[in-house]
Tab-separated table of C-alpha atoms in Angstrom:
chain	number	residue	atom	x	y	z
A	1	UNK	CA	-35.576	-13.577	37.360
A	2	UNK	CA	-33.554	-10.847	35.252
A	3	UNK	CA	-30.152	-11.591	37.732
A	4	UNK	CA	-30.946	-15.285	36.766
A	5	UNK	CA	-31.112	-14.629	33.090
A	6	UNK	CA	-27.724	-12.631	32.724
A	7	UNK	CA	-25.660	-14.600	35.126
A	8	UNK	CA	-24.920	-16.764	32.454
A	9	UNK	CA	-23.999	-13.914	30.072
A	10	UNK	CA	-21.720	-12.220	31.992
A	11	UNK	CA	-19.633	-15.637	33.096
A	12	UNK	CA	-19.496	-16.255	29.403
A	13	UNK	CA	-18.250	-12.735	28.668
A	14	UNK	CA	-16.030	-12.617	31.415
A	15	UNK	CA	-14.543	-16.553	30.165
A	16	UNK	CA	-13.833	-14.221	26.794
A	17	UNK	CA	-12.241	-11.413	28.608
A	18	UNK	CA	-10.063	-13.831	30.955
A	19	UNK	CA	-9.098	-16.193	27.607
A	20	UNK	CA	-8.238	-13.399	25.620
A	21	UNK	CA	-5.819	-11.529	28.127
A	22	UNK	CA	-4.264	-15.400	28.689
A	23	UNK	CA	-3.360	-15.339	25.124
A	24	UNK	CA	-2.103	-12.031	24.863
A	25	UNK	CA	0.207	-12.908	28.362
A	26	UNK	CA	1.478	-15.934	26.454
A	27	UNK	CA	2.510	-14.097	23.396
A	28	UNK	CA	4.058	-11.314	25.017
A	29	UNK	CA	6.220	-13.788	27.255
A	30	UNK	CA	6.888	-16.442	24.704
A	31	UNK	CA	7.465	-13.903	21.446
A	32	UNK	CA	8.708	-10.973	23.264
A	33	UNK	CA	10.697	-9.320	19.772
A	34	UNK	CA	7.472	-9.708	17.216
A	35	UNK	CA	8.417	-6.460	16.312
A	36	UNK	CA	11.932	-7.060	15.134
A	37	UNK	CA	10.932	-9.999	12.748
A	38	UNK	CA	12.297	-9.889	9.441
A	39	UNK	CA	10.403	-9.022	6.216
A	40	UNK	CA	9.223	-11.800	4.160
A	41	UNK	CA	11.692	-11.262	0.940
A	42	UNK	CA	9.589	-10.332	-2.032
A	43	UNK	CA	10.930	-9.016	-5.570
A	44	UNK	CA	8.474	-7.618	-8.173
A	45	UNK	CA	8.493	-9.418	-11.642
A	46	UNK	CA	10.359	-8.248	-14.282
A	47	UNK	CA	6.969	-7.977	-16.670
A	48	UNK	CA	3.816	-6.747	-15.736
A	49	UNK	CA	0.699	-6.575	-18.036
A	50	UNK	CA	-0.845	-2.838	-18.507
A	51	UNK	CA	-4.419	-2.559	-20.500
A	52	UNK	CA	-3.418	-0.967	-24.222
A	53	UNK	CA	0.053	-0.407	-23.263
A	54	UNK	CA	3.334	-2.324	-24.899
A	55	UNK	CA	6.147	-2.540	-22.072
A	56	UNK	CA	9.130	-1.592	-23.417
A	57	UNK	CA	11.850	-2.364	-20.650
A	58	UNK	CA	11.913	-2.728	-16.851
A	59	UNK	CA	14.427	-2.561	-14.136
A	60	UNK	CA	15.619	-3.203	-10.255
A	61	UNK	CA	15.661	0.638	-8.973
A	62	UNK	CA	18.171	1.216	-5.924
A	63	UNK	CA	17.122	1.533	-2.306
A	64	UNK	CA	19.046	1.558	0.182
A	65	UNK	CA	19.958	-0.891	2.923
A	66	UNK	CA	18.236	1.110	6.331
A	67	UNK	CA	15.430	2.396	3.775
A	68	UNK	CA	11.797	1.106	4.921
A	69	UNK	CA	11.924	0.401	0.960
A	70	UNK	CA	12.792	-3.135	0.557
A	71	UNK	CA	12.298	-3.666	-3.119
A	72	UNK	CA	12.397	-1.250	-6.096
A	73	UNK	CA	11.567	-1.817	-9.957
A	74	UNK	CA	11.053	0.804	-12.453
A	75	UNK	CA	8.646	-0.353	-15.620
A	76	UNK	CA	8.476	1.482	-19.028
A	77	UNK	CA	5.887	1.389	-21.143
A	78	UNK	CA	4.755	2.684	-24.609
A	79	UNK	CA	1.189	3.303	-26.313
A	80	UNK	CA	1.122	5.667	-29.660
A	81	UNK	CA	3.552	8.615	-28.959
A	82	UNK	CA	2.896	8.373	-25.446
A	83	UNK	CA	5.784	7.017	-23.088
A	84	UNK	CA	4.707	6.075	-19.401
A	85	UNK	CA	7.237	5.587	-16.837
A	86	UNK	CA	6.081	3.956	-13.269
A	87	UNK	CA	7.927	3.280	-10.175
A	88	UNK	CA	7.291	0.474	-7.831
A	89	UNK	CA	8.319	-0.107	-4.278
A	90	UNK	CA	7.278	-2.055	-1.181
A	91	UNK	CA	7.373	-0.161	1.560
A	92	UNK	CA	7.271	-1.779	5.044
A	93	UNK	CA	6.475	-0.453	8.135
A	94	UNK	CA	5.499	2.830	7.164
A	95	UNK	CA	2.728	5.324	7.744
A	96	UNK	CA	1.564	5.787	4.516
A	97	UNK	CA	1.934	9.478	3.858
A	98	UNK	CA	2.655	8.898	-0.025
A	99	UNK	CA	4.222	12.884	-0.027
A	100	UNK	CA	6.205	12.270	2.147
A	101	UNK	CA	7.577	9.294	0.395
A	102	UNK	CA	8.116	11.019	-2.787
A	103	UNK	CA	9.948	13.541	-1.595
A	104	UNK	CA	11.888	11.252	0.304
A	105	UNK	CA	12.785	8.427	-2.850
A	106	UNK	CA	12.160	10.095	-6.169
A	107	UNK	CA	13.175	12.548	-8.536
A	108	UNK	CA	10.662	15.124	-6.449
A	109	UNK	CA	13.005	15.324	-3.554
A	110	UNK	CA	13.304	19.170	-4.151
A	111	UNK	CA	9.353	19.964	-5.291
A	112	UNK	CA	7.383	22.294	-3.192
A	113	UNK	CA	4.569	20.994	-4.604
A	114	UNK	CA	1.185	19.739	-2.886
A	115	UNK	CA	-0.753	16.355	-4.306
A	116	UNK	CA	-4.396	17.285	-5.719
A	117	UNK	CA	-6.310	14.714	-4.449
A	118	UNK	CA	-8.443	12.364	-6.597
A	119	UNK	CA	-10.955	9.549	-6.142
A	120	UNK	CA	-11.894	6.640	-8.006
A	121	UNK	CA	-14.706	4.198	-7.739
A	122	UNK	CA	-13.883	0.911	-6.980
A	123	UNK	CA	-10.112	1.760	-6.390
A	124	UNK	CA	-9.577	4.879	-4.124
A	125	UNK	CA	-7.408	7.872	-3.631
A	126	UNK	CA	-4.681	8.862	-5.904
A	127	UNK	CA	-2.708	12.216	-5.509
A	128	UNK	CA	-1.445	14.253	-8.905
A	129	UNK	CA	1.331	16.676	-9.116
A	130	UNK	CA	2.560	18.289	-12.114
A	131	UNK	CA	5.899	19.118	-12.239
A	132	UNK	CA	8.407	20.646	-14.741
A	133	UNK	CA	7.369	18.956	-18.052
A	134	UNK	CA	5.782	15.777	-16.621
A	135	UNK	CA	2.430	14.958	-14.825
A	136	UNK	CA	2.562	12.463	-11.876
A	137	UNK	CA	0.254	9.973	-10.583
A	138	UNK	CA	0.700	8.593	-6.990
A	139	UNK	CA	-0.661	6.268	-4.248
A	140	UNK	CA	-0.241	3.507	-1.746
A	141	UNK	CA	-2.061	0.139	-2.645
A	142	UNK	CA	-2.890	-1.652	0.459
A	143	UNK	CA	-2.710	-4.550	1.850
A	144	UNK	CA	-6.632	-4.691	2.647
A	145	UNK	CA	-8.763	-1.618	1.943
A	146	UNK	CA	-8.962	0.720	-0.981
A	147	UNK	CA	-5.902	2.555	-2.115
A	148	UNK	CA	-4.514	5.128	-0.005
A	149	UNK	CA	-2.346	8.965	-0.117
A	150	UNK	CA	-2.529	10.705	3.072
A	151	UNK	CA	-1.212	9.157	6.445
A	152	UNK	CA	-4.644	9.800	8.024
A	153	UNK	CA	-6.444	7.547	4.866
A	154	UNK	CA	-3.895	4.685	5.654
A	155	UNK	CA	-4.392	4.326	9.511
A	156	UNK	CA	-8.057	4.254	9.327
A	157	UNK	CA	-7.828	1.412	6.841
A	158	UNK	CA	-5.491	-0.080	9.247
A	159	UNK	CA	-7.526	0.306	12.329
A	160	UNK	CA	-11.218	-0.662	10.522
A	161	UNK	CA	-9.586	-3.865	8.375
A	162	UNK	CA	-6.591	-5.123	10.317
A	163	UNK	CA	-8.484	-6.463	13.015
A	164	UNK	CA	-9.816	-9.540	11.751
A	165	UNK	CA	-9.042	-13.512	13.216
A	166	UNK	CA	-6.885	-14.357	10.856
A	167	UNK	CA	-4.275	-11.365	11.652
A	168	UNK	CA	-5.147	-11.783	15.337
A	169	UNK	CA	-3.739	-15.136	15.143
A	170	UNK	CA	-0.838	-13.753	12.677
A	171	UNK	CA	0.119	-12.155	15.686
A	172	UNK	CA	-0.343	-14.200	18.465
A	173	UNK	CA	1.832	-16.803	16.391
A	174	UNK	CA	4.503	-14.083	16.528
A	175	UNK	CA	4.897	-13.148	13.348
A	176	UNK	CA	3.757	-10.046	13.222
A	177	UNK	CA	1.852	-6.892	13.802
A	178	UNK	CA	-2.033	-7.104	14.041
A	179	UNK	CA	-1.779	-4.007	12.049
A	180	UNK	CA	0.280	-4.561	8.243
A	181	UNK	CA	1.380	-1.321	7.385
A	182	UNK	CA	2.810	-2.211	4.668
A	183	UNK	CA	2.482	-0.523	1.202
A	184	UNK	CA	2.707	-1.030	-3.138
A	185	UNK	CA	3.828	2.420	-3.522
A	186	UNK	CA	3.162	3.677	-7.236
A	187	UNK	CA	4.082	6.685	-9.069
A	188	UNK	CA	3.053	6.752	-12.124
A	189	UNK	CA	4.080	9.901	-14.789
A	190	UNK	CA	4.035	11.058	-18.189
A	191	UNK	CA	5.462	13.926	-20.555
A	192	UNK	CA	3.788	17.053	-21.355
A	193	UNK	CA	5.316	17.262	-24.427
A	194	UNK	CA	2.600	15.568	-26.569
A	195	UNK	CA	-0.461	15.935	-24.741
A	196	UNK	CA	-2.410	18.013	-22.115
A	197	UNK	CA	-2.299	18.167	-18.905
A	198	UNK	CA	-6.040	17.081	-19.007
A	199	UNK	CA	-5.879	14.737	-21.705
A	200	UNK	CA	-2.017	13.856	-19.262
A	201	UNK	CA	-4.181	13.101	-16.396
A	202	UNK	CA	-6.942	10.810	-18.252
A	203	UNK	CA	-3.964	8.560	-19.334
A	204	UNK	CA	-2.654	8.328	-16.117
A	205	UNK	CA	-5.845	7.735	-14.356
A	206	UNK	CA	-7.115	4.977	-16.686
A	207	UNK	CA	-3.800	3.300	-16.706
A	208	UNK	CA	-3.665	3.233	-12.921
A	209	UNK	CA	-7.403	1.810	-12.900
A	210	UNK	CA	-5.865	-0.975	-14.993
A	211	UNK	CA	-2.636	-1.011	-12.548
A	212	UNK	CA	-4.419	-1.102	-9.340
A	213	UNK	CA	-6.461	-4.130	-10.566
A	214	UNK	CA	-3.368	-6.586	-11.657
A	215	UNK	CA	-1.620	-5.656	-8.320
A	216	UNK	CA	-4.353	-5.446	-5.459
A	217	UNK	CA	-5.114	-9.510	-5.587
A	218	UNK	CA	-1.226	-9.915	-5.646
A	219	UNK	CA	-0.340	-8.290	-2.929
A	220	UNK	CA	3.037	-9.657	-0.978
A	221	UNK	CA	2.439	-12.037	1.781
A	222	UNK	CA	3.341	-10.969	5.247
């Protein structure tokens, strides 16, 4: 009686398996060079909206042709005596080691310094580095998932959210990865000069609360 019962089952499950690896077989022989596909173009506006803060100027920051960085804008802002200054790229195809990136793009090419990691609620991880006369605020905003600093942080959102129908068929249509590792990198800073660097990391933190929010909905479409 129990053979009887999951005969049934395992046919079914076994239809699944035999579908699914059919489907993979197609896409692999009729879009062989998924991985070569270019990026969906994407440019960031020229004004974005910041909670309490009046933007004073923005502009188109350089990158560079081979660069995993395939757009760049630099926005100013101003609130009392307090100037904030954040950097904006879209990263593709990266890993999502937000160090890594800094040294690699910004002004902290040469710092030695580590990112203190930070949490909060309802948006994620940020790192903060102080150098010179500046504090920094920095992070990945993904594409699914909360925001992100370490490479580690980024692949488990990758491997627990990727995986859903809709990016299953993303791929099988062959155009793209199952997995989007791409990345709104922001860095975020602000001068010592006229504040703390505890009252310096409050104003960066709330203003990347209010960041994170007007950006994570918008995210680029593959």
């Amino acid at each position: 009686m129990t053979i009887t019962y999951w005969r049934p089952v395992r046919i079914s499950l076994l239809a699944v398996t035999l579908g699914a690896v059919l489907l993979v077989a197609g896409k692999l022989v009729l879009y062989p060079s998924t991985g070569n596909l270019a990026v969906t173009p994407f440019e960031f506006p020229e004004s974005v909206p910041l909670a309490d803060w009046q933007l004073q100027k923005s502009a188109p920051l350089k990158i560079i042709d081979t660069s995993e960085v395939k757009a760049a804008r630099k926005y100013e802002y101003q609130k009392n005596s307090i100037a904030l200054e954040i950097e904006m790229r879209y990263v593709v195809n990266t890993i999502g080691d937000v160090e890594s990136m800094m040294k690699g793009h910004t002004i902290l090419k040469s710092s030695t310094g580590k990112l203190a990691l930070a949490s909060t609620q309802g948006v994620g991880l940020h790192g903060i580095l102080q150098k010179q006369n500046r504090l920094y605020l920095s992070s990945c905003i993904n594409p699914r998932g909360s925001a992100t600093v370490t490479a580690e942080q980024f692949r488990y959102n990758r491997n627990t959210l990727d995986w859903q129908p809709n990016r299953i068929l993303f791929w099988l249509l062959g155009r793209g990865n199952i997995q989007d590792k791409r990345c709104l990198w922001t860095q975020m800073s602000v001068p010592l000069d006229k504040t703390t660097p505890e009252d310096a990391n409050k104003i960066l933190q709330n203003a990347w609360v209010s960041w994170y929010g007007w950006w994570q909905p918008k995210f680029p479409e593959p």
